[in-house]
Amino acid sequence: DRLRNWLYMSPYHLDESTVLGYLKILNKWKPKILRGYPSSLYLLARIARLHKIQIPSLKVAFTASEVLSDEYRNEIETAFNIRVFDHYGQAEITAMLHECEQHSGMHILEDYAYTELLPSDTPNQFRLIATNLFNESMPLIRYDTGDLVVPEVNECSCGRNFRLIRKII
Protein backbone atom coordinates (compact mmCIF):
# COMPACT_ATOMS: atom_id res chain seq x y z
CA ASP A 1 0.00 0.00 0.00
CA ARG A 2 2.14 2.88 -1.27
CA LEU A 3 -0.24 5.52 0.06
CA ARG A 4 0.27 4.39 3.67
CA ASN A 5 3.78 3.02 3.12
CA TRP A 6 2.66 -0.39 4.35
CA LEU A 7 3.86 -3.76 3.13
CA TYR A 8 1.41 -6.63 3.57
CA MET A 9 2.72 -10.16 3.95
CA SER A 10 0.46 -13.16 4.27
CA PRO A 11 0.41 -14.78 7.73
CA TYR A 12 -0.88 -18.02 6.20
CA HIS A 13 1.16 -20.97 4.95
CA LEU A 14 4.25 -19.81 6.82
CA ASP A 15 7.14 -22.20 6.60
CA GLU A 16 10.88 -21.69 6.88
CA SER A 17 11.32 -20.90 3.19
CA THR A 18 8.51 -18.33 3.12
CA VAL A 19 9.74 -16.68 6.32
CA LEU A 20 13.30 -16.46 4.99
CA GLY A 21 11.90 -14.73 1.90
CA TYR A 22 9.95 -12.31 4.12
CA LEU A 23 13.06 -11.54 6.16
CA LYS A 24 15.00 -10.79 2.98
CA ILE A 25 12.24 -8.43 1.79
CA LEU A 26 12.09 -6.73 5.21
CA ASN A 27 15.83 -6.13 5.23
CA LYS A 28 15.61 -4.55 1.79
CA TRP A 29 12.52 -2.47 2.66
CA LYS A 30 13.90 -1.33 6.07
CA PRO A 31 10.68 -0.97 8.08
CA LYS A 32 10.67 0.67 11.49
CA ILE A 33 7.51 -1.10 12.67
CA LEU A 34 6.26 -4.69 12.54
CA ARG A 35 2.55 -5.30 12.99
CA GLY A 36 0.92 -8.71 13.03
CA TYR A 37 -0.45 -11.75 14.78
CA PRO A 38 1.71 -12.81 17.73
CA SER A 39 2.10 -16.32 16.31
CA SER A 40 3.27 -15.02 12.91
CA LEU A 41 5.74 -12.54 14.37
CA TYR A 42 6.98 -15.26 16.74
CA LEU A 43 7.71 -17.55 13.80
CA LEU A 44 9.42 -14.70 11.94
CA ALA A 45 11.56 -13.97 15.02
CA ARG A 46 12.39 -17.61 15.71
CA ILE A 47 13.61 -18.23 12.17
CA ALA A 48 15.50 -14.91 12.15
CA ARG A 49 17.37 -15.97 15.29
CA LEU A 50 17.97 -19.48 13.96
CA HIS A 51 19.57 -18.03 10.81
CA LYS A 52 21.20 -15.10 12.65
CA ILE A 53 19.29 -12.56 10.54
CA GLN A 54 18.93 -9.05 11.93
CA ILE A 55 16.62 -6.26 10.77
CA PRO A 56 18.42 -3.23 12.21
CA SER A 57 15.82 -0.73 10.98
CA LEU A 58 13.13 -2.13 13.34
CA LYS A 59 12.18 -0.01 16.34
CA VAL A 60 8.98 -1.65 17.64
CA ALA A 61 6.36 -4.35 17.03
CA PHE A 62 2.60 -4.21 17.56
CA THR A 63 0.58 -7.40 18.00
CA ALA A 64 -3.16 -8.03 17.90
CA SER A 65 -5.88 -10.60 17.16
CA GLU A 66 -4.42 -13.35 19.36
CA VAL A 67 -3.34 -13.55 22.97
CA LEU A 68 0.32 -12.54 23.23
CA SER A 69 2.10 -15.11 25.40
CA ASP A 70 5.24 -14.32 27.38
CA GLU A 71 7.13 -16.83 25.20
CA TYR A 72 6.10 -15.05 22.00
CA ARG A 73 6.87 -11.61 23.42
CA ASN A 74 10.33 -12.70 24.61
CA GLU A 75 11.24 -14.32 21.29
CA ILE A 76 10.16 -11.29 19.21
CA GLU A 77 11.89 -8.81 21.52
CA THR A 78 15.09 -10.86 21.71
CA ALA A 79 15.35 -11.70 18.02
CA PHE A 80 14.83 -8.13 16.81
CA ASN A 81 16.08 -6.20 19.85
CA ILE A 82 12.81 -4.24 20.04
CA ARG A 83 9.84 -3.76 22.37
CA VAL A 84 6.48 -5.40 21.66
CA PHE A 85 3.19 -3.63 22.39
CA ASP A 86 -0.04 -5.60 22.45
CA HIS A 87 -3.44 -4.36 21.26
CA TYR A 88 -6.98 -5.67 21.72
CA GLY A 89 -10.02 -4.89 19.61
CA GLN A 90 -12.66 -6.71 17.61
CA ALA A 91 -14.19 -6.56 14.14
CA GLU A 92 -17.30 -5.08 15.77
CA ILE A 93 -15.12 -2.16 16.98
CA THR A 94 -16.80 -1.83 20.36
CA ALA A 95 -13.82 -1.76 22.73
CA MET A 96 -10.12 -1.12 22.44
CA LEU A 97 -7.23 -1.87 24.81
CA HIS A 98 -3.54 -1.02 24.41
CA GLU A 99 -0.31 -1.58 26.26
CA CYS A 100 1.65 1.54 27.13
CA GLU A 101 5.40 1.94 27.53
CA GLN A 102 5.27 0.56 31.10
CA HIS A 103 3.84 -2.85 30.06
CA SER A 104 1.79 -3.01 33.27
CA GLY A 105 -1.28 -4.40 31.52
CA MET A 106 -3.55 -3.16 28.79
CA HIS A 107 -5.29 0.19 29.22
CA ILE A 108 -9.00 0.20 28.44
CA LEU A 109 -9.40 3.18 26.11
CA GLU A 110 -12.33 4.67 28.00
CA ASP A 111 -12.61 7.65 25.65
CA TYR A 112 -13.21 5.21 22.76
CA ALA A 113 -15.89 3.04 24.37
CA TYR A 114 -17.98 2.67 27.48
CA THR A 115 -16.62 -0.62 28.81
CA GLU A 116 -18.11 -2.77 31.54
CA LEU A 117 -16.55 -5.71 33.32
CA LEU A 118 -19.34 -8.02 34.47
CA PRO A 119 -18.76 -11.02 36.74
CA SER A 120 -18.44 -14.40 35.05
CA ASP A 121 -18.84 -17.91 36.44
CA THR A 122 -15.10 -17.98 37.20
CA PRO A 123 -13.75 -15.94 40.12
CA ASN A 124 -11.54 -12.97 39.13
CA GLN A 125 -12.54 -13.28 35.46
CA PHE A 126 -14.98 -10.77 33.98
CA ARG A 127 -17.04 -10.57 30.79
CA LEU A 128 -16.01 -7.66 28.58
CA ILE A 129 -19.12 -5.67 27.58
CA ALA A 130 -18.72 -2.51 25.50
CA THR A 131 -20.53 0.31 23.75
CA ASN A 132 -18.51 2.20 21.14
CA LEU A 133 -18.82 5.97 21.54
CA PHE A 134 -18.10 6.83 17.88
CA ASN A 135 -20.38 4.59 15.82
CA GLU A 136 -23.35 6.87 15.23
CA SER A 137 -24.86 5.00 12.28
CA MET A 138 -25.16 1.52 13.80
CA PRO A 139 -24.05 1.48 17.44
CA LEU A 140 -23.74 -1.79 19.28
CA ILE A 141 -24.98 -1.04 22.78
CA ARG A 142 -23.69 -3.17 25.64
CA TYR A 143 -22.16 -5.60 23.17
CA ASP A 144 -20.95 -8.82 24.79
CA THR A 145 -17.57 -9.46 23.17
CA GLY A 146 -17.55 -13.06 24.38
CA ASP A 147 -14.13 -12.45 25.90
CA LEU A 148 -13.12 -12.86 29.51
CA VAL A 149 -10.55 -10.59 31.13
CA VAL A 150 -8.64 -10.37 34.39
CA PRO A 151 -8.44 -6.79 35.66
CA GLU A 152 -5.21 -5.35 37.06
CA VAL A 153 -5.76 -3.97 40.57
CA ASN A 154 -2.70 -1.70 40.55
CA GLU A 155 -2.50 1.62 38.74
CA CYS A 156 -0.05 2.07 35.92
CA SER A 157 2.98 4.24 36.60
CA CYS A 158 2.58 5.95 33.19
CA GLY A 159 0.05 8.36 34.70
CA ARG A 160 -2.85 7.48 32.40
CA ASN A 161 -6.08 7.15 34.35
CA PHE A 162 -7.61 4.36 32.27
CA ARG A 163 -8.41 1.05 33.96
CA LEU A 164 -6.00 -1.80 33.28
CA ILE A 165 -6.53 -5.37 32.15
CA ARG A 166 -3.87 -7.82 33.30
CA LYS A 167 -4.88 -10.68 31.02
CA ILE A 168 -7.30 -11.54 28.22
CA ILE A 169 -8.62 -15.09 28.39
PDB file of C-alpha atoms in Angstrom:
ATOM      1  CA  ASP A   1       0.000   0.000   0.000  1.00  0.00           C
ATOM      2  CA  ARG A   2       2.137   2.877  -1.273  1.00  0.00           C
ATOM      3  CA  LEU A   3      -0.245   5.519   0.063  1.00  0.00           C
ATOM      4  CA  ARG A   4       0.271   4.390   3.673  1.00  0.00           C
ATOM      5  CA  ASN A   5       3.781   3.021   3.116  1.00  0.00           C
ATOM      6  CA  TRP A   6       2.656  -0.393   4.353  1.00  0.00           C
ATOM      7  CA  LEU A   7       3.861  -3.760   3.135  1.00  0.00           C
ATOM      8  CA  TYR A   8       1.407  -6.634   3.569  1.00  0.00           C
ATOM      9  CA  MET A   9       2.725 -10.164   3.947  1.00  0.00           C
ATOM     10  CA  SER A  10       0.462 -13.163   4.274  1.00  0.00           C
ATOM     11  CA  PRO A  11       0.413 -14.780   7.730  1.00  0.00           C
ATOM     12  CA  TYR A  12      -0.879 -18.016   6.205  1.00  0.00           C
ATOM     13  CA  HIS A  13       1.163 -20.967   4.952  1.00  0.00           C
ATOM     14  CA  LEU A  14       4.254 -19.808   6.821  1.00  0.00           C
ATOM     15  CA  ASP A  15       7.142 -22.203   6.598  1.00  0.00           C
ATOM     16  CA  GLU A  16      10.883 -21.686   6.876  1.00  0.00           C
ATOM     17  CA  SER A  17      11.324 -20.902   3.187  1.00  0.00           C
ATOM     18  CA  THR A  18       8.507 -18.333   3.123  1.00  0.00           C
ATOM     19  CA  VAL A  19       9.735 -16.676   6.316  1.00  0.00           C
ATOM     20  CA  LEU A  20      13.298 -16.463   4.986  1.00  0.00           C
ATOM     21  CA  GLY A  21      11.904 -14.729   1.905  1.00  0.00           C
ATOM     22  CA  TYR A  22       9.947 -12.312   4.116  1.00  0.00           C
ATOM     23  CA  LEU A  23      13.057 -11.537   6.165  1.00  0.00           C
ATOM     24  CA  LYS A  24      14.999 -10.790   2.975  1.00  0.00           C
ATOM     25  CA  ILE A  25      12.239  -8.429   1.791  1.00  0.00           C
ATOM     26  CA  LEU A  26      12.087  -6.726   5.206  1.00  0.00           C
ATOM     27  CA  ASN A  27      15.833  -6.132   5.233  1.00  0.00           C
ATOM     28  CA  LYS A  28      15.615  -4.548   1.793  1.00  0.00           C
ATOM     29  CA  TRP A  29      12.523  -2.465   2.661  1.00  0.00           C
ATOM     30  CA  LYS A  30      13.903  -1.333   6.070  1.00  0.00           C
ATOM     31  CA  PRO A  31      10.680  -0.970   8.082  1.00  0.00           C
ATOM     32  CA  LYS A  32      10.667   0.668  11.492  1.00  0.00           C
ATOM     33  CA  ILE A  33       7.508  -1.098  12.665  1.00  0.00           C
ATOM     34  CA  LEU A  34       6.264  -4.689  12.540  1.00  0.00           C
ATOM     35  CA  ARG A  35       2.553  -5.300  12.992  1.00  0.00           C
ATOM     36  CA  GLY A  36       0.924  -8.715  13.026  1.00  0.00           C
ATOM     37  CA  TYR A  37      -0.454 -11.746  14.775  1.00  0.00           C
ATOM     38  CA  PRO A  38       1.710 -12.810  17.728  1.00  0.00           C
ATOM     39  CA  SER A  39       2.103 -16.324  16.313  1.00  0.00           C
ATOM     40  CA  SER A  40       3.267 -15.020  12.911  1.00  0.00           C
ATOM     41  CA  LEU A  41       5.739 -12.539  14.373  1.00  0.00           C
ATOM     42  CA  TYR A  42       6.982 -15.259  16.739  1.00  0.00           C
ATOM     43  CA  LEU A  43       7.714 -17.552  13.798  1.00  0.00           C
ATOM     44  CA  LEU A  44       9.419 -14.700  11.939  1.00  0.00           C
ATOM     45  CA  ALA A  45      11.559 -13.971  15.018  1.00  0.00           C
ATOM     46  CA  ARG A  46      12.391 -17.611  15.706  1.00  0.00           C
ATOM     47  CA  ILE A  47      13.607 -18.234  12.167  1.00  0.00           C
ATOM     48  CA  ALA A  48      15.498 -14.911  12.147  1.00  0.00           C
ATOM     49  CA  ARG A  49      17.370 -15.972  15.295  1.00  0.00           C
ATOM     50  CA  LEU A  50      17.969 -19.480  13.957  1.00  0.00           C
ATOM     51  CA  HIS A  51      19.573 -18.034  10.807  1.00  0.00           C
ATOM     52  CA  LYS A  52      21.202 -15.096  12.645  1.00  0.00           C
ATOM     53  CA  ILE A  53      19.286 -12.564  10.538  1.00  0.00           C
ATOM     54  CA  GLN A  54      18.929  -9.049  11.934  1.00  0.00           C
ATOM     55  CA  ILE A  55      16.618  -6.260  10.775  1.00  0.00           C
ATOM     56  CA  PRO A  56      18.417  -3.228  12.212  1.00  0.00           C
ATOM     57  CA  SER A  57      15.823  -0.728  10.977  1.00  0.00           C
ATOM     58  CA  LEU A  58      13.134  -2.132  13.338  1.00  0.00           C
ATOM     59  CA  LYS A  59      12.180  -0.011  16.340  1.00  0.00           C
ATOM     60  CA  VAL A  60       8.979  -1.646  17.639  1.00  0.00           C
ATOM     61  CA  ALA A  61       6.358  -4.352  17.026  1.00  0.00           C
ATOM     62  CA  PHE A  62       2.604  -4.213  17.557  1.00  0.00           C
ATOM     63  CA  THR A  63       0.581  -7.399  17.997  1.00  0.00           C
ATOM     64  CA  ALA A  64      -3.159  -8.032  17.899  1.00  0.00           C
ATOM     65  CA  SER A  65      -5.882 -10.604  17.155  1.00  0.00           C
ATOM     66  CA  GLU A  66      -4.424 -13.346  19.357  1.00  0.00           C
ATOM     67  CA  VAL A  67      -3.342 -13.551  22.970  1.00  0.00           C
ATOM     68  CA  LEU A  68       0.317 -12.536  23.226  1.00  0.00           C
ATOM     69  CA  SER A  69       2.104 -15.107  25.397  1.00  0.00           C
ATOM     70  CA  ASP A  70       5.244 -14.317  27.382  1.00  0.00           C
ATOM     71  CA  GLU A  71       7.126 -16.832  25.203  1.00  0.00           C
ATOM     72  CA  TYR A  72       6.101 -15.053  21.997  1.00  0.00           C
ATOM     73  CA  ARG A  73       6.866 -11.610  23.422  1.00  0.00           C
ATOM     74  CA  ASN A  74      10.328 -12.705  24.612  1.00  0.00           C
ATOM     75  CA  GLU A  75      11.238 -14.317  21.293  1.00  0.00           C
ATOM     76  CA  ILE A  76      10.157 -11.291  19.214  1.00  0.00           C
ATOM     77  CA  GLU A  77      11.892  -8.809  21.520  1.00  0.00           C
ATOM     78  CA  THR A  78      15.087 -10.862  21.713  1.00  0.00           C
ATOM     79  CA  ALA A  79      15.348 -11.703  18.015  1.00  0.00           C
ATOM     80  CA  PHE A  80      14.829  -8.134  16.807  1.00  0.00           C
ATOM     81  CA  ASN A  81      16.075  -6.201  19.851  1.00  0.00           C
ATOM     82  CA  ILE A  82      12.805  -4.236  20.042  1.00  0.00           C
ATOM     83  CA  ARG A  83       9.838  -3.759  22.372  1.00  0.00           C
ATOM     84  CA  VAL A  84       6.478  -5.399  21.661  1.00  0.00           C
ATOM     85  CA  PHE A  85       3.190  -3.627  22.392  1.00  0.00           C
ATOM     86  CA  ASP A  86      -0.036  -5.605  22.451  1.00  0.00           C
ATOM     87  CA  HIS A  87      -3.441  -4.363  21.260  1.00  0.00           C
ATOM     88  CA  TYR A  88      -6.981  -5.671  21.716  1.00  0.00           C
ATOM     89  CA  GLY A  89     -10.019  -4.891  19.608  1.00  0.00           C
ATOM     90  CA  GLN A  90     -12.657  -6.714  17.607  1.00  0.00           C
ATOM     91  CA  ALA A  91     -14.187  -6.555  14.142  1.00  0.00           C
ATOM     92  CA  GLU A  92     -17.295  -5.076  15.774  1.00  0.00           C
ATOM     93  CA  ILE A  93     -15.116  -2.164  16.982  1.00  0.00           C
ATOM     94  CA  THR A  94     -16.802  -1.833  20.357  1.00  0.00           C
ATOM     95  CA  ALA A  95     -13.822  -1.763  22.729  1.00  0.00           C
ATOM     96  CA  MET A  96     -10.121  -1.122  22.435  1.00  0.00           C
ATOM     97  CA  LEU A  97      -7.232  -1.871  24.807  1.00  0.00           C
ATOM     98  CA  HIS A  98      -3.543  -1.016  24.414  1.00  0.00           C
ATOM     99  CA  GLU A  99      -0.311  -1.584  26.261  1.00  0.00           C
ATOM    100  CA  CYS A 100       1.649   1.539  27.129  1.00  0.00           C
ATOM    101  CA  GLU A 101       5.402   1.937  27.533  1.00  0.00           C
ATOM    102  CA  GLN A 102       5.270   0.560  31.097  1.00  0.00           C
ATOM    103  CA  HIS A 103       3.845  -2.848  30.058  1.00  0.00           C
ATOM    104  CA  SER A 104       1.793  -3.006  33.274  1.00  0.00           C
ATOM    105  CA  GLY A 105      -1.278  -4.400  31.525  1.00  0.00           C
ATOM    106  CA  MET A 106      -3.555  -3.161  28.788  1.00  0.00           C
ATOM    107  CA  HIS A 107      -5.291   0.190  29.218  1.00  0.00           C
ATOM    108  CA  ILE A 108      -9.004   0.197  28.436  1.00  0.00           C
ATOM    109  CA  LEU A 109      -9.400   3.179  26.105  1.00  0.00           C
ATOM    110  CA  GLU A 110     -12.326   4.672  28.001  1.00  0.00           C
ATOM    111  CA  ASP A 111     -12.613   7.645  25.647  1.00  0.00           C
ATOM    112  CA  TYR A 112     -13.215   5.215  22.764  1.00  0.00           C
ATOM    113  CA  ALA A 113     -15.890   3.043  24.372  1.00  0.00           C
ATOM    114  CA  TYR A 114     -17.976   2.674  27.479  1.00  0.00           C
ATOM    115  CA  THR A 115     -16.619  -0.618  28.805  1.00  0.00           C
ATOM    116  CA  GLU A 116     -18.113  -2.771  31.536  1.00  0.00           C
ATOM    117  CA  LEU A 117     -16.548  -5.712  33.319  1.00  0.00           C
ATOM    118  CA  LEU A 118     -19.336  -8.021  34.473  1.00  0.00           C
ATOM    119  CA  PRO A 119     -18.757 -11.021  36.736  1.00  0.00           C
ATOM    120  CA  SER A 120     -18.443 -14.403  35.046  1.00  0.00           C
ATOM    121  CA  ASP A 121     -18.843 -17.915  36.440  1.00  0.00           C
ATOM    122  CA  THR A 122     -15.095 -17.979  37.195  1.00  0.00           C
ATOM    123  CA  PRO A 123     -13.749 -15.943  40.123  1.00  0.00           C
ATOM    124  CA  ASN A 124     -11.545 -12.970  39.127  1.00  0.00           C
ATOM    125  CA  GLN A 125     -12.545 -13.278  35.457  1.00  0.00           C
ATOM    126  CA  PHE A 126     -14.977 -10.770  33.979  1.00  0.00           C
ATOM    127  CA  ARG A 127     -17.044 -10.568  30.794  1.00  0.00           C
ATOM    128  CA  LEU A 128     -16.010  -7.657  28.584  1.00  0.00           C
ATOM    129  CA  ILE A 129     -19.118  -5.671  27.585  1.00  0.00           C
ATOM    130  CA  ALA A 130     -18.720  -2.510  25.497  1.00  0.00           C
ATOM    131  CA  THR A 131     -20.527   0.314  23.753  1.00  0.00           C
ATOM    132  CA  ASN A 132     -18.507   2.201  21.144  1.00  0.00           C
ATOM    133  CA  LEU A 133     -18.817   5.974  21.543  1.00  0.00           C
ATOM    134  CA  PHE A 134     -18.101   6.834  17.880  1.00  0.00           C
ATOM    135  CA  ASN A 135     -20.380   4.592  15.825  1.00  0.00           C
ATOM    136  CA  GLU A 136     -23.353   6.869  15.231  1.00  0.00           C
ATOM    137  CA  SER A 137     -24.864   5.003  12.277  1.00  0.00           C
ATOM    138  CA  MET A 138     -25.155   1.516  13.803  1.00  0.00           C
ATOM    139  CA  PRO A 139     -24.050   1.485  17.435  1.00  0.00           C
ATOM    140  CA  LEU A 140     -23.738  -1.792  19.283  1.00  0.00           C
ATOM    141  CA  ILE A 141     -24.977  -1.045  22.777  1.00  0.00           C
ATOM    142  CA  ARG A 142     -23.686  -3.169  25.639  1.00  0.00           C
ATOM    143  CA  TYR A 143     -22.158  -5.605  23.172  1.00  0.00           C
ATOM    144  CA  ASP A 144     -20.947  -8.818  24.794  1.00  0.00           C
ATOM    145  CA  THR A 145     -17.573  -9.464  23.170  1.00  0.00           C
ATOM    146  CA  GLY A 146     -17.553 -13.063  24.380  1.00  0.00           C
ATOM    147  CA  ASP A 147     -14.134 -12.447  25.898  1.00  0.00           C
ATOM    148  CA  LEU A 148     -13.118 -12.857  29.506  1.00  0.00           C
ATOM    149  CA  VAL A 149     -10.553 -10.594  31.127  1.00  0.00           C
ATOM    150  CA  VAL A 150      -8.642 -10.374  34.393  1.00  0.00           C
ATOM    151  CA  PRO A 151      -8.436  -6.794  35.656  1.00  0.00           C
ATOM    152  CA  GLU A 152      -5.213  -5.348  37.063  1.00  0.00           C
ATOM    153  CA  VAL A 153      -5.755  -3.974  40.569  1.00  0.00           C
ATOM    154  CA  ASN A 154      -2.703  -1.701  40.551  1.00  0.00           C
ATOM    155  CA  GLU A 155      -2.502   1.623  38.744  1.00  0.00           C
ATOM    156  CA  CYS A 156      -0.046   2.071  35.917  1.00  0.00           C
ATOM    157  CA  SER A 157       2.984   4.243  36.601  1.00  0.00           C
ATOM    158  CA  CYS A 158       2.583   5.947  33.195  1.00  0.00           C
ATOM    159  CA  GLY A 159       0.050   8.364  34.701  1.00  0.00           C
ATOM    160  CA  ARG A 160      -2.845   7.482  32.404  1.00  0.00           C
ATOM    161  CA  ASN A 161      -6.084   7.154  34.345  1.00  0.00           C
ATOM    162  CA  PHE A 162      -7.606   4.360  32.271  1.00  0.00           C
ATOM    163  CA  ARG A 163      -8.413   1.050  33.959  1.00  0.00           C
ATOM    164  CA  LEU A 164      -6.003  -1.798  33.284  1.00  0.00           C
ATOM    165  CA  ILE A 165      -6.534  -5.368  32.152  1.00  0.00           C
ATOM    166  CA  ARG A 166      -3.874  -7.824  33.296  1.00  0.00           C
ATOM    167  CA  LYS A 167      -4.880 -10.681  31.017  1.00  0.00           C
ATOM    168  CA  ILE A 168      -7.304 -11.537  28.223  1.00  0.00           C
ATOM    169  CA  ILE A 169      -8.625 -15.089  28.390  1.00  0.00           C
TER     170      ILE A 169
END
